[in-house]
PDB file of C-alpha atoms in Angstrom:
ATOM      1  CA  UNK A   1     101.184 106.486 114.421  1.00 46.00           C
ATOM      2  CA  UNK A   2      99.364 103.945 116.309  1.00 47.00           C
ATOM      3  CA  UNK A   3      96.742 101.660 114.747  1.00 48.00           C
ATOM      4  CA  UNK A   4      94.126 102.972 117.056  1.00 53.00           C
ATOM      5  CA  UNK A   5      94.270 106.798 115.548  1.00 86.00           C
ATOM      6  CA  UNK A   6      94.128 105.813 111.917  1.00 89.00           C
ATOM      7  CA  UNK A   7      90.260 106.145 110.602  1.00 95.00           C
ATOM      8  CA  UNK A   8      88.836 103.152 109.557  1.00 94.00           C
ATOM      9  CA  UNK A   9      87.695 102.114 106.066  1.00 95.00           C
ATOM     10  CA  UNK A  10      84.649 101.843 106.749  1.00 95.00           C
ATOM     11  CA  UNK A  11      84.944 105.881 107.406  1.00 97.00           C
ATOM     12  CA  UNK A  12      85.691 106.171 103.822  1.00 97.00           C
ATOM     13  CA  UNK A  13      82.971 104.037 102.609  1.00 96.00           C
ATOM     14  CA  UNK A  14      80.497 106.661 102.352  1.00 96.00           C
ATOM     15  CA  UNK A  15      79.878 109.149  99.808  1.00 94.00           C
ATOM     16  CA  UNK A  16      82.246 111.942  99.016  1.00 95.00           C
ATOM     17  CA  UNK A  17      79.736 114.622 100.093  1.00 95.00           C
ATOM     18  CA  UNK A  18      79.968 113.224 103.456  1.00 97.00           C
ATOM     19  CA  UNK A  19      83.147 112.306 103.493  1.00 97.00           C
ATOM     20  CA  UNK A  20      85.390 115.540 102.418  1.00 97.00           C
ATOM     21  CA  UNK A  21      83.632 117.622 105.276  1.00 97.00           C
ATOM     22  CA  UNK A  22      84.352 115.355 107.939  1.00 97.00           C
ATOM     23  CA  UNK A  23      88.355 115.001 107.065  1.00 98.00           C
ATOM     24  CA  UNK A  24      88.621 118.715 108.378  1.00 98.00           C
ATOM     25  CA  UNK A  25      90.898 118.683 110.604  1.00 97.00           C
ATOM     26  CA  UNK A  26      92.268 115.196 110.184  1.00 97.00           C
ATOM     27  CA  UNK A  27      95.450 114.242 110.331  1.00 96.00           C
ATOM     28  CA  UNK A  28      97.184 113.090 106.628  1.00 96.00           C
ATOM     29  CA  UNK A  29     100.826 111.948 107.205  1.00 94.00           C
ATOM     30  CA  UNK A  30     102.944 110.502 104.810  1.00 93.00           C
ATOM     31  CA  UNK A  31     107.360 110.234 104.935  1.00 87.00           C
ATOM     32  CA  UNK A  32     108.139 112.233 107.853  1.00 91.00           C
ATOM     33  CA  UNK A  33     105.436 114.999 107.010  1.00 95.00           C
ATOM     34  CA  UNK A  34     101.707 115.339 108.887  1.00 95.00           C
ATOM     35  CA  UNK A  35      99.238 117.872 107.639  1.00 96.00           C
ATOM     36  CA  UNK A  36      96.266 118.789 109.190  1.00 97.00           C
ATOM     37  CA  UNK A  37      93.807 119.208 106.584  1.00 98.00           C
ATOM     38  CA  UNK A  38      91.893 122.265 106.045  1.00 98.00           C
ATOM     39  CA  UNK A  39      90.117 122.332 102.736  1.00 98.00           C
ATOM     40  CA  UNK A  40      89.120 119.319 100.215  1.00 98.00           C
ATOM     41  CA  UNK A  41      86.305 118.600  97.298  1.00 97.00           C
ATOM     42  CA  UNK A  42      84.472 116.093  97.333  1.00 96.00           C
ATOM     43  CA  UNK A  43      83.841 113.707  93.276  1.00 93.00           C
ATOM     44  CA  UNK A  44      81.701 111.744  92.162  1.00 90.00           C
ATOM     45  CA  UNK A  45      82.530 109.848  89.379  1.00 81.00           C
ATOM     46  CA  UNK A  46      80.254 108.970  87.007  1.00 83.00           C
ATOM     47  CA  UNK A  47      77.363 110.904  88.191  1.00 83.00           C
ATOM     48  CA  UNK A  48      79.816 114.468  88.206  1.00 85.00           C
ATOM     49  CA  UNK A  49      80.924 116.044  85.156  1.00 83.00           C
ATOM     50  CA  UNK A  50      83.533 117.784  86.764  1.00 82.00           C
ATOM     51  CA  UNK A  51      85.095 114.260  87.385  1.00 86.00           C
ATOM     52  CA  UNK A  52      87.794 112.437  85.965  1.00 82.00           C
ATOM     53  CA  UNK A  53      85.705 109.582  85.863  1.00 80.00           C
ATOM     54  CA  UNK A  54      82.448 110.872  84.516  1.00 80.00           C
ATOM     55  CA  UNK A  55      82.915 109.090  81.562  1.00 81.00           C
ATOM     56  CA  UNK A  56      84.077 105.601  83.070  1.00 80.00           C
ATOM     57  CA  UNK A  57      87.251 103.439  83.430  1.00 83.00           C
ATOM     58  CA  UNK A  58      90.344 104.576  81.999  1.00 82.00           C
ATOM     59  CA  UNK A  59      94.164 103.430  82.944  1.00 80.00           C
ATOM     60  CA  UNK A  60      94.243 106.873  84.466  1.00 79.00           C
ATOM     61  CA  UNK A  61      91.679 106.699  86.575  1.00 82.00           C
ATOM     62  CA  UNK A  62      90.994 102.758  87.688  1.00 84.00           C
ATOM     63  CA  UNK A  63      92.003 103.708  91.381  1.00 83.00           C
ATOM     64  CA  UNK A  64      89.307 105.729  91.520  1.00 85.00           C
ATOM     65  CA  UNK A  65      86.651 102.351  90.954  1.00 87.00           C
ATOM     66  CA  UNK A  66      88.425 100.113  93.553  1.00 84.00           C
ATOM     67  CA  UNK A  67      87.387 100.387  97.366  1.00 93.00           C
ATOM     68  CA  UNK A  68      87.407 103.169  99.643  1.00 95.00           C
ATOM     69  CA  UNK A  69      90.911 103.106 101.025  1.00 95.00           C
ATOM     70  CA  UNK A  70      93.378 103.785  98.337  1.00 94.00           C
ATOM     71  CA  UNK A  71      94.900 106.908  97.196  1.00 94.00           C
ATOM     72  CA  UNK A  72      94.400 108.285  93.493  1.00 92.00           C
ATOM     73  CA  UNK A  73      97.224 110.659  92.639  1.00 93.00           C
ATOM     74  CA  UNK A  74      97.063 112.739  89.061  1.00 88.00           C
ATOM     75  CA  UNK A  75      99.443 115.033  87.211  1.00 88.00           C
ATOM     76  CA  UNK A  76      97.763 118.664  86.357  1.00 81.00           C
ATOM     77  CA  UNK A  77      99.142 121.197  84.357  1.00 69.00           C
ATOM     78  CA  UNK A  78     102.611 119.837  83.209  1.00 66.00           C
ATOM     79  CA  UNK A  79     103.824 120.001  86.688  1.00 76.00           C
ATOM     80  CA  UNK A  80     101.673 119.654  89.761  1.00 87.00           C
ATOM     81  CA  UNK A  81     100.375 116.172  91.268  1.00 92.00           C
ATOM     82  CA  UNK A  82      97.359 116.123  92.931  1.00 93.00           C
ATOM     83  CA  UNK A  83      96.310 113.862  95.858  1.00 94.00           C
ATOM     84  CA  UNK A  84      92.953 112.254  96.277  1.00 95.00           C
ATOM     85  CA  UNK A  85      91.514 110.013  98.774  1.00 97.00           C
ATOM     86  CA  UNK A  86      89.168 107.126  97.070  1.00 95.00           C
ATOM     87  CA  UNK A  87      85.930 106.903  99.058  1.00 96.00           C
ATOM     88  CA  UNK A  88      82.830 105.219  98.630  1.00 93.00           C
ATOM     89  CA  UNK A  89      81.283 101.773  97.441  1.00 92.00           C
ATOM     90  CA  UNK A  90      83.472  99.731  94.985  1.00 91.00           C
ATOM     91  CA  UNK A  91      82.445 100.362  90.920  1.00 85.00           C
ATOM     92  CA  UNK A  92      81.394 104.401  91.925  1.00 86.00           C
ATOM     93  CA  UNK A  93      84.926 106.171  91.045  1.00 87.00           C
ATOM     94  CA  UNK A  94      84.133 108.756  94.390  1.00 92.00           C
ATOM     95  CA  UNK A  95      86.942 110.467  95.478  1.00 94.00           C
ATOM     96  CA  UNK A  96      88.185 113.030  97.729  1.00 96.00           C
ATOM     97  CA  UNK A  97      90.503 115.786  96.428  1.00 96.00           C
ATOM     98  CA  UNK A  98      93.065 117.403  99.215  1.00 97.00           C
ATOM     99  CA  UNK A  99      93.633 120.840  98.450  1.00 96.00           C
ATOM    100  CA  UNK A 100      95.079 122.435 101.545  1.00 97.00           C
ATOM    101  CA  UNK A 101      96.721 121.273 105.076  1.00 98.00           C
ATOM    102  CA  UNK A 102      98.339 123.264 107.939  1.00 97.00           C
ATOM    103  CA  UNK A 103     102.201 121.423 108.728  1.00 97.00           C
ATOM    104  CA  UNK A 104     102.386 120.047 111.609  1.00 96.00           C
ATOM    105  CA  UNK A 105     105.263 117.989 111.467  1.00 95.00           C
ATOM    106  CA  UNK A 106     108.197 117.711 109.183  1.00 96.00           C
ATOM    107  CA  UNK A 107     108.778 121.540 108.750  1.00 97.00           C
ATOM    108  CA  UNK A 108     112.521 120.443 107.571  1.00 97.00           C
ATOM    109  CA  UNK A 109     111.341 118.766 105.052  1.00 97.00           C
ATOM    110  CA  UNK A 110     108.251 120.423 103.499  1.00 97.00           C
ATOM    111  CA  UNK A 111     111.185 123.947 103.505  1.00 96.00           C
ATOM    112  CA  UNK A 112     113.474 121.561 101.499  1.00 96.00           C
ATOM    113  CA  UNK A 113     110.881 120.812  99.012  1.00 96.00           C
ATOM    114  CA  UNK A 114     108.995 124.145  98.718  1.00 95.00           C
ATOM    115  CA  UNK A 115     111.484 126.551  98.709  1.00 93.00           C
ATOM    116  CA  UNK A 116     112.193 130.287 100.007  1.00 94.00           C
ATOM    117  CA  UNK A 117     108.231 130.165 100.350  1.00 94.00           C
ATOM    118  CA  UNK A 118     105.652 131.688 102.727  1.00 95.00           C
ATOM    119  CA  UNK A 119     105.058 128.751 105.592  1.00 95.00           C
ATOM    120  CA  UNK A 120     101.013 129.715 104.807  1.00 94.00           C
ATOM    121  CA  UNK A 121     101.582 128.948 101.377  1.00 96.00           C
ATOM    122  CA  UNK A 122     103.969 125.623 101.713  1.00 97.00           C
ATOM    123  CA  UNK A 123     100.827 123.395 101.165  1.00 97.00           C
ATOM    124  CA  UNK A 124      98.404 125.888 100.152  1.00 97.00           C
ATOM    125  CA  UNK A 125      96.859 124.679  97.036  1.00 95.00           C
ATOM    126  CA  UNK A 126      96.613 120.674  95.545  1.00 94.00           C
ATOM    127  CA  UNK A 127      99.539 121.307  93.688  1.00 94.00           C
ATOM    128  CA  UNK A 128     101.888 122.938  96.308  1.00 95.00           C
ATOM    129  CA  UNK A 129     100.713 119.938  98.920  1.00 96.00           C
ATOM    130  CA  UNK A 130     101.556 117.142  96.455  1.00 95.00           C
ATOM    131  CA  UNK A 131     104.951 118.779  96.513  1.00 95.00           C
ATOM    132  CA  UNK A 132     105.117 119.301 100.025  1.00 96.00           C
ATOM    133  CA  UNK A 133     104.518 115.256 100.910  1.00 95.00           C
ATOM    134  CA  UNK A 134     106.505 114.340  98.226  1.00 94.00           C
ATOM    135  CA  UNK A 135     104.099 112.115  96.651  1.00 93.00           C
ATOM    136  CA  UNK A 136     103.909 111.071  92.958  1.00 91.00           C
ATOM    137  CA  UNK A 137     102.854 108.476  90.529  1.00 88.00           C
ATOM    138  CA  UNK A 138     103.910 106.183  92.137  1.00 89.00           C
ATOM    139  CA  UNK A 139     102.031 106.652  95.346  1.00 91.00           C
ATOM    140  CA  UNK A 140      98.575 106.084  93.340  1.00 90.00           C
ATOM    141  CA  UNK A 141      97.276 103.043  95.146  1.00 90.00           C
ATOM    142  CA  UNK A 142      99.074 102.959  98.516  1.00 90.00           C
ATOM    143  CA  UNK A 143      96.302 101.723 100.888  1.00 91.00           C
ATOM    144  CA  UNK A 144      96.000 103.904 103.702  1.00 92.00           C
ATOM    145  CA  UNK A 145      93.711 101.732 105.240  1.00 90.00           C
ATOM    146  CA  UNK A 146      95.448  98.616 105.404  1.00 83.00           C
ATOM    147  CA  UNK A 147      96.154  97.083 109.020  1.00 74.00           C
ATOM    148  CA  UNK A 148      99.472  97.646 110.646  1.00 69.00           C
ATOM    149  CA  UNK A 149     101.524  94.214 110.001  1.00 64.00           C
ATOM    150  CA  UNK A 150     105.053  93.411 109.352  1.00 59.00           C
ATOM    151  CA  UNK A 151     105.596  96.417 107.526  1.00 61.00           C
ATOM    152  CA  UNK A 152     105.247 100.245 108.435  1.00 62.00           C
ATOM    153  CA  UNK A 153     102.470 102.324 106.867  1.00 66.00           C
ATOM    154  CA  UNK A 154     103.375 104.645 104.375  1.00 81.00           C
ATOM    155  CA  UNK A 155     100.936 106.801 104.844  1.00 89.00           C
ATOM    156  CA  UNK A 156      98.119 107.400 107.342  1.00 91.00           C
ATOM    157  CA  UNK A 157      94.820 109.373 107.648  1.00 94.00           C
ATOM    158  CA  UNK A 158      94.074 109.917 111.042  1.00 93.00           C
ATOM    159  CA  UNK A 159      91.361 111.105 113.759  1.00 91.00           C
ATOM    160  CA  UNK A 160      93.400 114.344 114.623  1.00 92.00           C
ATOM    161  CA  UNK A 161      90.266 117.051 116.112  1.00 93.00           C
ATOM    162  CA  UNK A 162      87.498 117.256 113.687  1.00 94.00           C
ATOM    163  CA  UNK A 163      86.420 120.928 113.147  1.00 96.00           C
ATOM    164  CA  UNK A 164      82.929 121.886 114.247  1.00 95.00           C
ATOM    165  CA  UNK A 165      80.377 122.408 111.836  1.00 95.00           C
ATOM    166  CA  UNK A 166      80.275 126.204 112.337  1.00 96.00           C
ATOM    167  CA  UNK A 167      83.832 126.291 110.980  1.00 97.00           C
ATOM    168  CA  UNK A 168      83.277 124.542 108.220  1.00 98.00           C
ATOM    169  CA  UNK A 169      82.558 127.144 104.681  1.00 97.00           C
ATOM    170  CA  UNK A 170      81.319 125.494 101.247  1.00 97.00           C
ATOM    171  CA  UNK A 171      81.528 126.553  98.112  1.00 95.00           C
ATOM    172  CA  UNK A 172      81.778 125.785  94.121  1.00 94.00           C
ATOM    173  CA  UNK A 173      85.002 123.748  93.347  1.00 93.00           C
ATOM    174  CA  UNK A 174      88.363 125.395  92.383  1.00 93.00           C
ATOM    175  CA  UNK A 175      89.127 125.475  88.962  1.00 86.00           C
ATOM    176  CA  UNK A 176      86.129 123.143  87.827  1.00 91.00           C
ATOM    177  CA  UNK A 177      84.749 124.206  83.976  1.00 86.00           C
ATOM    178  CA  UNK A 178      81.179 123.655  82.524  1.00 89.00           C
ATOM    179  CA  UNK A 179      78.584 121.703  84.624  1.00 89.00           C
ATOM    180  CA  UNK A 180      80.420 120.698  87.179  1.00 90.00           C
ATOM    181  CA  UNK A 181      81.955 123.789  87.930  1.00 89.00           C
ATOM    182  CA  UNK A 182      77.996 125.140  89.049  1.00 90.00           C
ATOM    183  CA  UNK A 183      78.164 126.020  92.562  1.00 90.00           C
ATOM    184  CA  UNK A 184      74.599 125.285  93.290  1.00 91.00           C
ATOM    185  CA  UNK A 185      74.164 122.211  91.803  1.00 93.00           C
ATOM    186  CA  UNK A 186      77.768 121.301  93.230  1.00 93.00           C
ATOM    187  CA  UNK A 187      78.974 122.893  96.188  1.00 95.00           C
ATOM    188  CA  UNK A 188      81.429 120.386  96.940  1.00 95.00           C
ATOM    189  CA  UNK A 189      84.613 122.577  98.219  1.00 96.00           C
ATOM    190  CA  UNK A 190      85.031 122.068 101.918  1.00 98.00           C
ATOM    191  CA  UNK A 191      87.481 124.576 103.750  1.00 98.00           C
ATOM    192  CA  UNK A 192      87.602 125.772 107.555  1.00 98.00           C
ATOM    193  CA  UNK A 193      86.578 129.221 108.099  1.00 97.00           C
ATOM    194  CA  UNK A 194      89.344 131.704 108.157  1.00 96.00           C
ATOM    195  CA  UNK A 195      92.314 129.074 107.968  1.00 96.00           C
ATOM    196  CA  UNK A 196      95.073 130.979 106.426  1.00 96.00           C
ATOM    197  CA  UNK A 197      96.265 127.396 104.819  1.00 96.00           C
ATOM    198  CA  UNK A 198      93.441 127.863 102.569  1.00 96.00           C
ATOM    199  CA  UNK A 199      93.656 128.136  98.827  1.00 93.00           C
ATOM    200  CA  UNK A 200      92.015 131.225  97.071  1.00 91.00           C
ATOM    201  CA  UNK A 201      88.697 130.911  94.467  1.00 91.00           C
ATOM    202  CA  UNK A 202      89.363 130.779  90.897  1.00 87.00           C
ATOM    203  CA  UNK A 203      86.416 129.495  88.869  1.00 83.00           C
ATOM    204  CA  UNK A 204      87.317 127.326  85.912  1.00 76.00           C
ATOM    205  CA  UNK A 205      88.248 128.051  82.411  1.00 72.00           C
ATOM    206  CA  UNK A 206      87.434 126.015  79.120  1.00 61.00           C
ATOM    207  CA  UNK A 207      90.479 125.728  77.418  1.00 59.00           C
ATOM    208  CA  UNK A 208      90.487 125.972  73.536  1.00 56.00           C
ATOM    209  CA  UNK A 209      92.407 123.403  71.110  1.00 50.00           C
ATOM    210  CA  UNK A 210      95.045 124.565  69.458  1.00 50.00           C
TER     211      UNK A 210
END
């Protein structure tokens, strides 16, 4: 991946309402694997209550309050890690979640790691493409951003073929509970219009404490 087809940071450095749209159809590679992304939500930290960082700085979520840049990777559900892109000014916790990606390169792989699987559904879902790249804990913080010297990249967001406006659907986020989960006060979920990559509605539940 040359240097010259990675987005800048200064693409990221914007708010995640801006941002998550305009990553349709970007590239996201990462150990052998390139997706090309087709839906994503957009956080906003403190000012979102469907954020993990509505209610400031914790060990779990300090990625999220560095620079636009840097990836912020979380484990859901006992099983499933999610990857986020960290966006906006420094102190705001914005980030962008990536929920679904077309595979474009790597099919070896992303069949070794998924499974006797559908290929639509091999990164269908923020779960399923967390599994499909392979990425972890310990790729919170890898700076995707970062300029291309003495080392390679491990991972790279790039310019692939934006999707037109047109294309682009929005809706409530996936899975979101309470306030934040209010599609008209949030309609932060991103997708490309009848991408069969795309992950299916389900609004959120509040859990109850055992």
């Amino acid at each position: 991946m040359s240097a010259d087809e990675r987005l800048p940071r200064d693409f990221f450095a914007r708010p995640s309402v801006e941002v998550a749209p305009d990553l349709l159809g970007r590239h996201l590679s990462y150990g052998g694997v390139t997706l090309r992304l087709t839906e994503l939500e957009a956080y906003a930290g403190e000012l979102d209550p469907g954020s993990h960082a509505y209610r400031g700085v914790t060990p779990r979520t300090r990625p999220m309050f560095g620079p636009a840049g840097f990836t912020y990777v979380y484990f859901t559900y006992g099983h499933h890690w999610c990857v986020n892109l960290v966006v906006g000014e420094v102190g705001t916790a914005s980030a962008v979640l990536v929920r679904a990606g077309e595979v474009l390169e790597g099919h070896d792989l992303v069949r070794g790691r998924r499974g006797p699987v559908r290929e639509r559904d091999w990164a269908r879902g923020p779960g399923r493409l967390g599994q499909a790249m392979a990425m972890g804990r310990e790729q919170t913080g890898l700076d995707f951003c970062r300029p291309p010297i003495g080392e390679p990249i491990d991972l790279v967001v790039s310019a692939g073929e934006r999707v037109a406006p047109a294309d682009v659907r929005v809706g409530p986020r996936v899975g979101v509970s309470g306030p934040g989960g209010d599609g008209t006060v949030y309609p932060w979920r991103f997708w490309v219009d009848g991408e069969p990559s795309v992950s299916a509605y389900r609004p959120g539940v509040v859990r109850k404490r055992r």
